[in-house]
PDB file of C-alpha atoms in Angstrom:
ATOM      1  CA  MET A   1       0.110  -0.053  -0.086  1.00 79.00           C
ATOM      2  CA  THR A   2       1.365   3.501  -0.857  1.00 93.00           C
ATOM      3  CA  SER A   3       2.223   5.855   1.991  1.00 96.00           C
ATOM      4  CA  VAL A   4       1.226   9.468   1.701  1.00 97.00           C
ATOM      5  CA  VAL A   5       2.600  12.100   3.801  1.00 97.00           C
ATOM      6  CA  HIS A   6       1.676  15.886   3.770  1.00 97.00           C
ATOM      7  CA  VAL A   7       4.662  18.302   4.653  1.00 97.00           C
ATOM      8  CA  ASN A   8       3.650  21.723   5.599  1.00 95.00           C
ATOM      9  CA  SER A   9       6.716  23.926   5.187  1.00 92.00           C
ATOM     10  CA  SER A  10       4.938  26.950   7.025  1.00 89.00           C
ATOM     11  CA  ILE A  11       7.971  29.132   6.902  1.00 91.00           C
ATOM     12  CA  CYS A  12       8.311  29.261   3.241  1.00 93.00           C
ATOM     13  CA  GLY A  13       4.445  28.677   2.690  1.00 94.00           C
ATOM     14  CA  PHE A  14       4.590  25.467   0.649  1.00 96.00           C
ATOM     15  CA  ILE A  15       2.519  22.284   1.306  1.00 96.00           C
ATOM     16  CA  HIS A  16       3.940  19.364  -0.518  1.00 98.00           C
ATOM     17  CA  ILE A  17       2.310  15.920  -0.898  1.00 98.00           C
ATOM     18  CA  ILE A  18       4.569  13.008  -0.800  1.00 98.00           C
ATOM     19  CA  ASN A  19       3.617   9.509  -2.223  1.00 98.00           C
ATOM     20  CA  GLY A  20       5.889   6.438  -1.836  1.00 98.00           C
ATOM     21  CA  LYS A  21       5.619   2.883  -2.639  1.00 98.00           C
ATOM     22  CA  PHE A  22       8.131  -0.005  -1.950  1.00 97.00           C
ATOM     23  CA  ASP A  23       9.365  -1.729  -5.150  1.00 96.00           C
ATOM     24  CA  GLY A  24      11.912  -4.389  -4.625  1.00 94.00           C
ATOM     25  CA  LYS A  25      14.918  -2.742  -2.947  1.00 96.00           C
ATOM     26  CA  ASN A  26      13.794   0.809  -3.914  1.00 98.00           C
ATOM     27  CA  ILE A  27      10.985   3.211  -2.884  1.00 98.00           C
ATOM     28  CA  ILE A  28       9.422   4.965  -5.823  1.00 98.00           C
ATOM     29  CA  VAL A  29       8.662   8.520  -4.595  1.00 99.00           C
ATOM     30  CA  ASP A  30       6.515  11.137  -6.149  1.00 99.00           C
ATOM     31  CA  ILE A  31       6.113  14.638  -4.746  1.00 98.00           C
ATOM     32  CA  GLU A  32       3.358  17.240  -5.575  1.00 98.00           C
ATOM     33  CA  THR A  33       4.696  20.580  -4.818  1.00 98.00           C
ATOM     34  CA  PRO A  34       4.424  24.279  -5.762  1.00 98.00           C
ATOM     35  CA  CYS A  35       8.209  24.837  -4.955  1.00 97.00           C
ATOM     36  CA  SER A  36      10.403  25.074  -7.996  1.00 97.00           C
ATOM     37  CA  LYS A  37      13.323  23.506  -5.859  1.00 97.00           C
ATOM     38  CA  VAL A  38      11.743  20.669  -4.732  1.00 97.00           C
ATOM     39  CA  LYS A  39      10.135  19.985  -8.399  1.00 97.00           C
ATOM     40  CA  GLN A  40      13.668  19.268  -9.430  1.00 97.00           C
ATOM     41  CA  MET A  41      13.482  16.173  -7.144  1.00 97.00           C
ATOM     42  CA  SER A  42       9.876  15.496  -7.500  1.00 96.00           C
ATOM     43  CA  SER A  43      10.327  11.922  -8.952  1.00 98.00           C
ATOM     44  CA  MET A  44      12.818   9.564  -7.282  1.00 98.00           C
ATOM     45  CA  GLU A  45      13.685   5.835  -7.232  1.00 98.00           C
ATOM     46  CA  ILE A  46      15.275   5.756  -3.892  1.00 98.00           C
ATOM     47  CA  PRO A  47      17.574   2.903  -3.074  1.00 98.00           C
ATOM     48  CA  MET A  48      16.322   1.940   0.565  1.00 96.00           C
ATOM     49  CA  MET A  49      20.109   1.154   1.719  1.00 96.00           C
ATOM     50  CA  GLU A  50      21.121   4.623   0.828  1.00 97.00           C
ATOM     51  CA  THR A  51      18.635   6.284   3.242  1.00 96.00           C
ATOM     52  CA  LEU A  52      20.208   4.703   6.473  1.00 95.00           C
ATOM     53  CA  ASP A  53      22.943   7.343   7.041  1.00 94.00           C
ATOM     54  CA  VAL A  54      22.664  11.020   7.808  1.00 89.00           C
ATOM     55  CA  LYS A  55      25.739  12.031   5.769  1.00 89.00           C
ATOM     56  CA  ASP A  56      25.824   9.476   2.918  1.00 93.00           C
ATOM     57  CA  ASN A  57      22.174   9.785   1.950  1.00 97.00           C
ATOM     58  CA  TYR A  58      20.388   9.615  -1.468  1.00 98.00           C
ATOM     59  CA  VAL A  59      17.650  11.902  -0.284  1.00 98.00           C
ATOM     60  CA  MET A  60      19.862  14.572   1.151  1.00 97.00           C
ATOM     61  CA  ASP A  61      22.013  14.475  -2.003  1.00 97.00           C
ATOM     62  CA  ARG A  62      19.228  15.198  -4.052  1.00 98.00           C
ATOM     63  CA  ALA A  63      18.097  17.971  -1.812  1.00 97.00           C
ATOM     64  CA  GLN A  64      21.536  19.496  -2.014  1.00 97.00           C
ATOM     65  CA  GLU A  65      21.660  19.291  -5.876  1.00 97.00           C
ATOM     66  CA  ALA A  66      18.091  21.041  -6.088  1.00 98.00           C
ATOM     67  CA  HIS A  67      19.434  23.748  -3.665  1.00 98.00           C
ATOM     68  CA  CYS A  68      17.004  23.279  -1.040  1.00 96.00           C
ATOM     69  CA  CYS A  69      17.660  25.480   1.840  1.00 94.00           C
ATOM     70  CA  PRO A  70      19.232  23.866   4.883  1.00 92.00           C
ATOM     71  CA  GLY A  71      16.209  24.227   7.100  1.00 92.00           C
ATOM     72  CA  CYS A  72      13.745  22.581   4.468  1.00 95.00           C
ATOM     73  CA  ILE A  73      11.725  19.861   6.070  1.00 96.00           C
ATOM     74  CA  LEU A  74      10.670  18.140   2.821  1.00 97.00           C
ATOM     75  CA  PRO A  75      13.765  15.843   2.699  1.00 97.00           C
ATOM     76  CA  THR A  76      12.865  14.611   6.326  1.00 96.00           C
ATOM     77  CA  GLY A  77       9.207  13.933   5.109  1.00 97.00           C
ATOM     78  CA  VAL A  78      10.774  11.905   2.094  1.00 98.00           C
ATOM     79  CA  LEU A  79      12.853   9.905   4.596  1.00 98.00           C
ATOM     80  CA  HIS A  80       9.804   9.235   6.687  1.00 97.00           C
ATOM     81  CA  VAL A  81       7.898   7.700   3.741  1.00 98.00           C
ATOM     82  CA  CYS A  82      10.976   5.581   2.845  1.00 98.00           C
ATOM     83  CA  ARG A  83      10.935   4.415   6.607  1.00 97.00           C
ATOM     84  CA  LEU A  84       7.142   3.734   6.362  1.00 97.00           C
ATOM     85  CA  GLU A  85       7.281   1.737   3.175  1.00 97.00           C
ATOM     86  CA  SER A  86      10.186  -0.209   4.550  1.00 96.00           C
ATOM     87  CA  GLY A  87       8.375  -1.161   7.573  1.00 95.00           C
ATOM     88  CA  MET A  88      10.840   0.728   9.892  1.00 96.00           C
ATOM     89  CA  ILE A  89       8.284   2.888  11.066  1.00 96.00           C
ATOM     90  CA  SER A  90       5.031   1.546  12.117  1.00 96.00           C
ATOM     91  CA  LYS A  91       2.210   2.874   9.654  1.00 96.00           C
ATOM     92  CA  THR A  92      -0.401   2.165  12.598  1.00 95.00           C
ATOM     93  CA  LEU A  93       1.745   4.132  14.977  1.00 95.00           C
ATOM     94  CA  ALA A  94       2.339   7.162  12.337  1.00 95.00           C
ATOM     95  CA  LYS A  95      -1.396   7.273  11.857  1.00 94.00           C
ATOM     96  CA  GLN A  96      -2.020   7.538  15.485  1.00 95.00           C
ATOM     97  CA  VAL A  97       0.676  10.159  16.163  1.00 94.00           C
ATOM     98  CA  GLU A  98      -0.455  11.994  12.890  1.00 92.00           C
ATOM     99  CA  THR A  99       1.860  15.009  12.977  1.00 93.00           C
ATOM    100  CA  MET A 100       5.467  15.877  13.928  1.00 91.00           C
ATOM    101  CA  THR A 101       6.111  19.501  14.817  1.00 90.00           C
ATOM    102  CA  ILE A 102       8.981  22.067  15.126  1.00 90.00           C
ATOM    103  CA  GLU A 103       7.900  24.757  17.629  1.00 90.00           C
ATOM    104  CA  PHE A 104       9.673  28.050  17.688  1.00 91.00           C
ATOM    105  CA  LYS A 105       9.553  29.387  21.144  1.00 95.00           C
ATOM    106  CA  GLU A 106      11.102  32.948  21.355  1.00 87.00           C
TER     107      GLU A 106
END
């Protein structure tokens, strides 16, 4: 079953919809986005084994190539879709929790 995650980048005002599906050793990801930078990485076939490290990471490399800003939360959303599809995060738990937040306090 396809995983769908909405990422609300409220600082830049963009809402992205990430769809991901496990296919063999890869996660097929398509992103609906109004952001011109994210559009450059909107269709990816992500090798699951290349998402396990922070530094050597397929998704982060694509975000860097697209010149996403360092604070962009979209790549993290893509990595969560990969983990949902691979079973590293429980889909049931994710649906119960529903959101992840970053709160700015002063």
